[in-house]
PDB file of C-alpha atoms in Angstrom:
ATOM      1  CA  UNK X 137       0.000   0.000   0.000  1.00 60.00           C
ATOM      2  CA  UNK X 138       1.185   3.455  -0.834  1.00 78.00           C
ATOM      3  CA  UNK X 139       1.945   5.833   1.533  1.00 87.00           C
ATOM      4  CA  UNK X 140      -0.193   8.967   1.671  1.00 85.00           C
ATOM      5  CA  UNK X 141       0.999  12.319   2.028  1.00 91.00           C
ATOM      6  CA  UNK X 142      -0.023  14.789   5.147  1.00 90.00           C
ATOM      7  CA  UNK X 143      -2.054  16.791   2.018  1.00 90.00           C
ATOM      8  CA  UNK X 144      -3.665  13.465   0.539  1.00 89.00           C
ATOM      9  CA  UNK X 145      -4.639  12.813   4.234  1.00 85.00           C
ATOM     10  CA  UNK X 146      -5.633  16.252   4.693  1.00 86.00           C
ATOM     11  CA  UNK X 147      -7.959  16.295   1.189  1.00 88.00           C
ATOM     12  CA  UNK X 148      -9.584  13.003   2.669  1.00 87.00           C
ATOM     13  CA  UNK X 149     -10.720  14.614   5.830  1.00 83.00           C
ATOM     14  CA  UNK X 150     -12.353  17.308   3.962  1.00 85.00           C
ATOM     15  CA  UNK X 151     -14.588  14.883   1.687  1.00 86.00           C
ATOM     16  CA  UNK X 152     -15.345  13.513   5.175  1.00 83.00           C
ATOM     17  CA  UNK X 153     -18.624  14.132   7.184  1.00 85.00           C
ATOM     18  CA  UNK X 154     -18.497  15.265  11.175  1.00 80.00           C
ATOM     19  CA  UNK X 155     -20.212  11.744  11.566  1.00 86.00           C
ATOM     20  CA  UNK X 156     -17.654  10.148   9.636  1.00 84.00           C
ATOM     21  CA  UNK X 157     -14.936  12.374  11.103  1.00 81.00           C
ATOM     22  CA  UNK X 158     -15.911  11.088  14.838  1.00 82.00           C
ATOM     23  CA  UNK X 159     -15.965   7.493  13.402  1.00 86.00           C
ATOM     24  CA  UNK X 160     -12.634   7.961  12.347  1.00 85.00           C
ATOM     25  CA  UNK X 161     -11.025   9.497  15.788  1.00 83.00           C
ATOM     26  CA  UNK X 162     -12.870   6.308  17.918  1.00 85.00           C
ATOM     27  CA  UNK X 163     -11.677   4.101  15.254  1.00 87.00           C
ATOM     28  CA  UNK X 164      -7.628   5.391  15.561  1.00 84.00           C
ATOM     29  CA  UNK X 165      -8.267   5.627  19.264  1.00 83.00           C
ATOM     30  CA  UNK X 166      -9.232   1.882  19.491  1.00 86.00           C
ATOM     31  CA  UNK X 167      -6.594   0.849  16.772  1.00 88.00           C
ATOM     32  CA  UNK X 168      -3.236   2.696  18.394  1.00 85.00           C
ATOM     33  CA  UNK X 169      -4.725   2.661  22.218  1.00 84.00           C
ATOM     34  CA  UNK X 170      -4.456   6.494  22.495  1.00 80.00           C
ATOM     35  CA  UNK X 171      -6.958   8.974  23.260  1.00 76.00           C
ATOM     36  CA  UNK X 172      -7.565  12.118  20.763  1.00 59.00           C
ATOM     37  CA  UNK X 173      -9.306  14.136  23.458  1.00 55.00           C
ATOM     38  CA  UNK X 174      -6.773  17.624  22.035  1.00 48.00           C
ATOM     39  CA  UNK X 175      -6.267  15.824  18.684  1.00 41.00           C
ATOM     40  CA  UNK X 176     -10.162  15.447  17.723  1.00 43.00           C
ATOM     41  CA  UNK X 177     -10.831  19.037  18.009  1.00 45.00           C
ATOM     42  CA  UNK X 178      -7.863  20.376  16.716  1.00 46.00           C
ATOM     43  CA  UNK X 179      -9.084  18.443  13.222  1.00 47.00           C
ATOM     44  CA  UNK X 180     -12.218  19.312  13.501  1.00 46.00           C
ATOM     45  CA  UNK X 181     -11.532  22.615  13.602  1.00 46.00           C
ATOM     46  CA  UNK X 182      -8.831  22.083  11.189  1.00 47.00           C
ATOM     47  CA  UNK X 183     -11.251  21.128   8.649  1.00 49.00           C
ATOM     48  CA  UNK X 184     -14.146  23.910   9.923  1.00 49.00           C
ATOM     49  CA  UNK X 185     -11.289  26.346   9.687  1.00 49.00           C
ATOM     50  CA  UNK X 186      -9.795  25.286   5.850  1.00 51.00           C
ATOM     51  CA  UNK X 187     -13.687  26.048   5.188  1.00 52.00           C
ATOM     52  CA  UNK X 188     -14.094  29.190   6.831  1.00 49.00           C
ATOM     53  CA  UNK X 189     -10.576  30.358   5.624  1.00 49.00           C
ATOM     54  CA  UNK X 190     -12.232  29.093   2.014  1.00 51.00           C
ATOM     55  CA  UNK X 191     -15.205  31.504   2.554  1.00 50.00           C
ATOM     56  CA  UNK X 192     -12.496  34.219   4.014  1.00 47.00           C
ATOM     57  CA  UNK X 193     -10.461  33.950   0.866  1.00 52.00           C
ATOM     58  CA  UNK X 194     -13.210  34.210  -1.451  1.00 59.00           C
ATOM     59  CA  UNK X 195     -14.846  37.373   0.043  1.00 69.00           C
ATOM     60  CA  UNK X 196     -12.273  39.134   2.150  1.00 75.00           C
ATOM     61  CA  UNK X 197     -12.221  42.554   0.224  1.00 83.00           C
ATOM     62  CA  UNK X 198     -15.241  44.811  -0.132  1.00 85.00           C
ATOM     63  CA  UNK X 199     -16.311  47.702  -2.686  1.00 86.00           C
ATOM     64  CA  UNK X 200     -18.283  50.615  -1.360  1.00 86.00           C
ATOM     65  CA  UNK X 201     -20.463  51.614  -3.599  1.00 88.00           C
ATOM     66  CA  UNK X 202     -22.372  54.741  -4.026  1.00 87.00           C
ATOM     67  CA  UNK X 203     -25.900  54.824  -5.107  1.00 86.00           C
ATOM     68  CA  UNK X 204     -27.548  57.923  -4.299  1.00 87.00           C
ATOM     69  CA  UNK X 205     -26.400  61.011  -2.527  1.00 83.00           C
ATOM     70  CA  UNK X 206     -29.792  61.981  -0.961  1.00 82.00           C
ATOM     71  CA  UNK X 207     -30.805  65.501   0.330  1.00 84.00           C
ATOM     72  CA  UNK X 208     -27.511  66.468   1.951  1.00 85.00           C
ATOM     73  CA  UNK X 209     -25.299  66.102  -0.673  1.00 88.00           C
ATOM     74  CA  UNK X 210     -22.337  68.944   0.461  1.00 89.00           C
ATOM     75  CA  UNK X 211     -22.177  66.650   3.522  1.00 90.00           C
ATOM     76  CA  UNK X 212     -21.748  63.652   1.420  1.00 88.00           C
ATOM     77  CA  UNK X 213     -19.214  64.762  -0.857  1.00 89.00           C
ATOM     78  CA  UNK X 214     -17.765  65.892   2.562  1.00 89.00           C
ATOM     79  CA  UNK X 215     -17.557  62.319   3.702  1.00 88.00           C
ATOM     80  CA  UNK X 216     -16.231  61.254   0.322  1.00 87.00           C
ATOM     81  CA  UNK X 217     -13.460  63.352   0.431  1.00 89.00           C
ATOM     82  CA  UNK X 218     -12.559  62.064   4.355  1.00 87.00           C
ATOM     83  CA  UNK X 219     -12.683  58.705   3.070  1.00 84.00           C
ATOM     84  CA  UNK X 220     -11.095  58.959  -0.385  1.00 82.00           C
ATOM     85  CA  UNK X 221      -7.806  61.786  -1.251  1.00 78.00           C
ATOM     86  CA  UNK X 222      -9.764  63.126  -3.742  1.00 83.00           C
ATOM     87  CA  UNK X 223      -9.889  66.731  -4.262  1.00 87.00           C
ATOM     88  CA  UNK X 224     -13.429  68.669  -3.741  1.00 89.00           C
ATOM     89  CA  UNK X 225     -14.136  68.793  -7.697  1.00 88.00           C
ATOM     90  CA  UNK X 226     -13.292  64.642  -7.871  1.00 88.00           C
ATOM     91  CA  UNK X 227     -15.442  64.008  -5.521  1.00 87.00           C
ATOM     92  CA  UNK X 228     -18.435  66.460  -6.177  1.00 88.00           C
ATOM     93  CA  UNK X 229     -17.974  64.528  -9.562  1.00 89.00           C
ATOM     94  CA  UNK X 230     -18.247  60.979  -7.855  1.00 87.00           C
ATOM     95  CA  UNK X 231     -21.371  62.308  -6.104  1.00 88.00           C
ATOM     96  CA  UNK X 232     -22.899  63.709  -8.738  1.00 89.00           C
ATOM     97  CA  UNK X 233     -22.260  60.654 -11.003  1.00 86.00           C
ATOM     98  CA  UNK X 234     -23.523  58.074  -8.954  1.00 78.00           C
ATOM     99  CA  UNK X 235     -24.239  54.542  -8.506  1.00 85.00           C
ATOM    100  CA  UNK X 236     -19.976  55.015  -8.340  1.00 86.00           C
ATOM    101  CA  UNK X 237     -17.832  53.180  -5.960  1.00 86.00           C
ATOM    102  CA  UNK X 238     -15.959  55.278  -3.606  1.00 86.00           C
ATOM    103  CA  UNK X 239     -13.731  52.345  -1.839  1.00 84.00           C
ATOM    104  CA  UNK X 240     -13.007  49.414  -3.799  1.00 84.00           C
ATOM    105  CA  UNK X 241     -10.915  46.101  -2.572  1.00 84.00           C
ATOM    106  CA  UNK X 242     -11.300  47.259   1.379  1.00 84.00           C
ATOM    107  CA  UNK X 243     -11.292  45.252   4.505  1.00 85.00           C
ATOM    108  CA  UNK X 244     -14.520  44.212   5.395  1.00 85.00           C
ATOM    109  CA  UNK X 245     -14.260  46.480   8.688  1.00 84.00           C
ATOM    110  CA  UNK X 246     -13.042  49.618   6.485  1.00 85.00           C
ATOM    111  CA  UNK X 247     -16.538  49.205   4.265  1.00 85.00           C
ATOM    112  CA  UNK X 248     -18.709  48.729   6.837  1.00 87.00           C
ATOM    113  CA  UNK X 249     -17.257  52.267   8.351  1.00 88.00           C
ATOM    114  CA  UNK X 250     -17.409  53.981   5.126  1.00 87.00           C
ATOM    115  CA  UNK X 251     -21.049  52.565   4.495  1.00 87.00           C
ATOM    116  CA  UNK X 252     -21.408  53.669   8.016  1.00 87.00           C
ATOM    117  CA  UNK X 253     -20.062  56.872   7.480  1.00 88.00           C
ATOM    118  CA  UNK X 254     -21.524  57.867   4.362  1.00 88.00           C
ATOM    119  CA  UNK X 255     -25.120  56.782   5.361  1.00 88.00           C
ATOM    120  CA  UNK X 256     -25.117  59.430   8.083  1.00 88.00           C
ATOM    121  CA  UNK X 257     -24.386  61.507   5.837  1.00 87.00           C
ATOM    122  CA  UNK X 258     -27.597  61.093   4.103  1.00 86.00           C
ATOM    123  CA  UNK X 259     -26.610  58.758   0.901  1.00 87.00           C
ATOM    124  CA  UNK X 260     -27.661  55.501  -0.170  1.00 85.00           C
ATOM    125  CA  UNK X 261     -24.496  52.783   0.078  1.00 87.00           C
ATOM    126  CA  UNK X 262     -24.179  49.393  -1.247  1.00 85.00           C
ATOM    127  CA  UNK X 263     -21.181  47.001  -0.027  1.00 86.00           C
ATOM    128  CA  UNK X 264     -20.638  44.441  -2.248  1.00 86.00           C
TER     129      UNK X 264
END
């Protein structure tokens, strides 16, 4: 029988269920007399992590995106111009032209600030 590699072992675990996962730990435990009390959780959580970091990877940056300016748009283009280093006629522009993003490829924490930001301002904000 061939040996498997820590990465073939590891893409086997992740085809595996939690039920089947389990089986597997009593299983090893039984076979090699041990117990996997730390190990069990640490794979677990090995293979909820890989998916999480998997979701993390695939949506980690964030656009801010304009879509309206609403009633107080000086105080917009205000905000615009804290969050961005454009100069007052780039922005005014981005404000005036909107649905335009104003943040693109941002931590998830900087958009939701900006979103945050902007909204009291008065404008409508998408975060996509």
């Amino acid at each position: 029988m061939a040996k498997l590699t820590k990465d073939e072992l590891l893409a086997q675990f992740e085809e595996m269920t939690l039920i089947e996962l389990a089986e597997f730990v009593s299983a090893f435990e039984e076979k090699f007399d041990v117990t996997a009390a730390a190990a069990a959780p640490v794979v677990v959580a090995g293979g909820a992590a890989g998916g999480a970091a998997e979701a993390a990877e695939e949506k980690d940056e964030f656009d801010v995106i304009l879509t309206a300016a609403g009633d107080k748009k000086i105080q917009v283009i205000k905000v615009v111009r804290e969050l961005t280093s454009l100069g007052l006629k780039e922005a005014k522009d981005l404000v005036d032209g909107t649905p335009k993003p104003v943040l693109e490829k941002v931590a998830k924490d900087a958009a939701e600030k900006a979103a945050e930001a902007l909204k009291g301002a008065g404008a409508s904000v998408e975060v996509k």
